[in-house]
Amino acid sequence: MSKTNLFNAIDKGVVTGSDIHRLYAIAKANQCAFPAVNVSSSSTLNAALSAAKSAKMPIIIQFSNGGAASFIGKNSGLPSIDASIAGAIVGAKYVHQVAKSYDVHVILHTDHANRKLLPWIDALLAEGEKFFSQTGQPLFSSHMIDLSEEPIEKNLSTCSEYLKRLKVLDMSLEIELGCTGGEEDGVDNSHLDNSALYTQPEDVAFAYETLHCISPYFTIAASFGNVHGVYQPGNVHLTPIILLQSQNFVSEKYQLKANSLDFVFHGGSGSSAEDISEAISYGVIKMNIDTDTQWAYWQGVSRFNDKFNGYLHSQVGNPDGKDKPNKKYYDPRNWIHAAEASMTSRLLQAYQELQCI
Ligand SMILES: [Zn+2]
């Protein structure tokens, strides 16, 4: 059965508040999860929106701190934190403007913010409050606060303070328990011991107990050996069963229905369809994908260059004649659209692996 009609009761465009978790609940009940795509430009953003439109499925679009800065180019002259703030704001407003035209549901999110990056989130919340008072909607659907490197009490006490602020704005919070390995966007966890990469059920229970009395709208990135990036086969050992153990522990301890928690799968790139499917069965509703979509985008350019190589060495003159112009080949719209189409098709593969289509 097609899953595309399951989400029709929820308004298209940027999704906020309880609607976010309605989307997640429907996804979970139907054993599928949404891709969360890191974007760093209007081009990568358009590729993500196109994928959601083709799949007729909700999408999560997220900005990392570095990706947000990149959105306004390298030479704005702004200090890096201000560039990340400006880029995230303009990127979010861009999504608000176009998501309805694409006729898709977008959950608009920011990726990892450790303690050093909290001023970035503070600034986005300040802008979000302004946006909320003007439009009655939050600027972002959700933010991620990743204090997984810190002791869990400190992690959750800070996350609790943020969840209170997000609740007022009709937003959701993603937290992280246990660390994601590898390196992404300046956050380098490649030195970590393997045991740090596996979350304990007791920690998940503590997070549930602390957060649910503030707001039910939170998701948990629990680590089951996840690593950012793509590595040689055999170097990453995913153990999704950790998620099931956590679900069971929390359900039993607090007398909740089975599979009550909403989990996030970080480092989705390079993961096998089997691991993804197993993780979905244990309550994963969001899978982050960045490295594989970066590669797909590049492959689009590379293939374009291979295919039209004879037309890309000079402005005039190609295999069809020495006076023939090459403008229609080197116009950025053509090769950038090839990059976008390649990224879109990689995301359609993700939608399949996430059991959406
Ligand atoms: Zn991550």
PDB file of N, CA and C and ligand atoms in Angstrom, residues 38 62 111-112 144 146 174 176 180-181 184 221 228 265-267 288, ligand 1:
ATOM      1  N   ASN A  38      21.040  17.430   5.432  1.00  0.00           N
ATOM      2  CA  ASN A  38      21.799  18.647   5.705  1.00  0.00           C
ATOM      3  C   ASN A  38      21.934  19.447   4.413  1.00  0.00           C
ATOM      4  N   GLN A  62      17.685  20.242   7.446  1.00  0.00           N
ATOM      5  CA  GLN A  62      18.412  20.761   8.601  1.00  0.00           C
ATOM      6  C   GLN A  62      19.669  21.505   8.197  1.00  0.00           C
ATOM      7  N   ASP A 111      20.990  21.125  13.165  1.00  0.00           N
ATOM      8  CA  ASP A 111      21.747  19.925  13.544  1.00  0.00           C
ATOM      9  C   ASP A 111      22.631  20.240  14.768  1.00  0.00           C
ATOM     10  N   HIS A 112      23.459  19.282  15.164  1.00  0.00           N
ATOM     11  CA  HIS A 112      24.304  19.372  16.369  1.00  0.00           C
ATOM     12  C   HIS A 112      24.661  20.786  16.839  1.00  0.00           C
ATOM     13  N   MET A 144      18.376  20.948  17.623  1.00  0.00           N
ATOM     14  CA  MET A 144      19.075  19.875  18.337  1.00  0.00           C
ATOM     15  C   MET A 144      20.083  20.504  19.294  1.00  0.00           C
ATOM     16  N   ASP A 146      23.169  19.104  21.423  1.00  0.00           N
ATOM     17  CA  ASP A 146      23.978  17.896  21.599  1.00  0.00           C
ATOM     18  C   ASP A 146      25.037  18.119  22.674  1.00  0.00           C
ATOM     19  N   GLU A 174      15.543  18.018  19.875  1.00  0.00           N
ATOM     20  CA  GLU A 174      16.270  16.751  19.715  1.00  0.00           C
ATOM     21  C   GLU A 174      17.462  16.787  20.658  1.00  0.00           C
ATOM     22  N   GLU A 176      20.877  14.404  22.406  1.00  0.00           N
ATOM     23  CA  GLU A 176      21.719  13.240  22.078  1.00  0.00           C
ATOM     24  C   GLU A 176      22.230  12.597  23.354  1.00  0.00           C
ATOM     25  N   THR A 180      27.938  10.307  18.739  1.00  0.00           N
ATOM     26  CA  THR A 180      28.088   9.837  17.359  1.00  0.00           C
ATOM     27  C   THR A 180      29.572   9.937  17.024  1.00  0.00           C
ATOM     28  N   GLY A 181      30.139   8.859  16.517  1.00  0.00           N
ATOM     29  CA  GLY A 181      31.571   8.863  16.215  1.00  0.00           C
ATOM     30  C   GLY A 181      31.880   9.598  14.926  1.00  0.00           C
ATOM     31  N   GLU A 184      32.283  15.513  11.721  1.00  0.00           N
ATOM     32  CA  GLU A 184      31.397  16.222  10.809  1.00  0.00           C
ATOM     33  C   GLU A 184      31.396  17.689  11.169  1.00  0.00           C
ATOM     34  N   ALA A 221      18.408  11.241  19.982  1.00  0.00           N
ATOM     35  CA  ALA A 221      19.446  10.607  19.183  1.00  0.00           C
ATOM     36  C   ALA A 221      20.217   9.705  20.140  1.00  0.00           C
ATOM     37  N   HIS A 228      29.483   9.442  11.893  1.00  0.00           N
ATOM     38  CA  HIS A 228      29.310  10.348  10.761  1.00  0.00           C
ATOM     39  C   HIS A 228      30.303   9.975   9.659  1.00  0.00           C
ATOM     40  N   PHE A 265      18.298   8.571  14.075  1.00  0.00           N
ATOM     41  CA  PHE A 265      19.433   7.773  13.587  1.00  0.00           C
ATOM     42  C   PHE A 265      20.429   8.758  12.968  1.00  0.00           C
ATOM     43  N   HIS A 266      21.548   8.986  13.657  1.00  0.00           N
ATOM     44  CA  HIS A 266      22.598   9.857  13.093  1.00  0.00           C
ATOM     45  C   HIS A 266      23.553   9.022  12.244  1.00  0.00           C
ATOM     46  N   GLY A 267      24.230   9.695  11.319  1.00  0.00           N
ATOM     47  CA  GLY A 267      25.219   8.991  10.498  1.00  0.00           C
ATOM     48  C   GLY A 267      24.578   7.947   9.601  1.00  0.00           C
ATOM     49  N   ASN A 288      19.399  10.916   9.704  1.00  0.00           N
ATOM     50  CA  ASN A 288      20.221  11.982   9.124  1.00  0.00           C
ATOM     51  C   ASN A 288      21.062  11.449   7.977  1.00  0.00           C
TER      52      ASN A 288
HETATM   53 ZN    ZN B   1      24.805  13.724  13.687  1.00  0.00          ZN
END
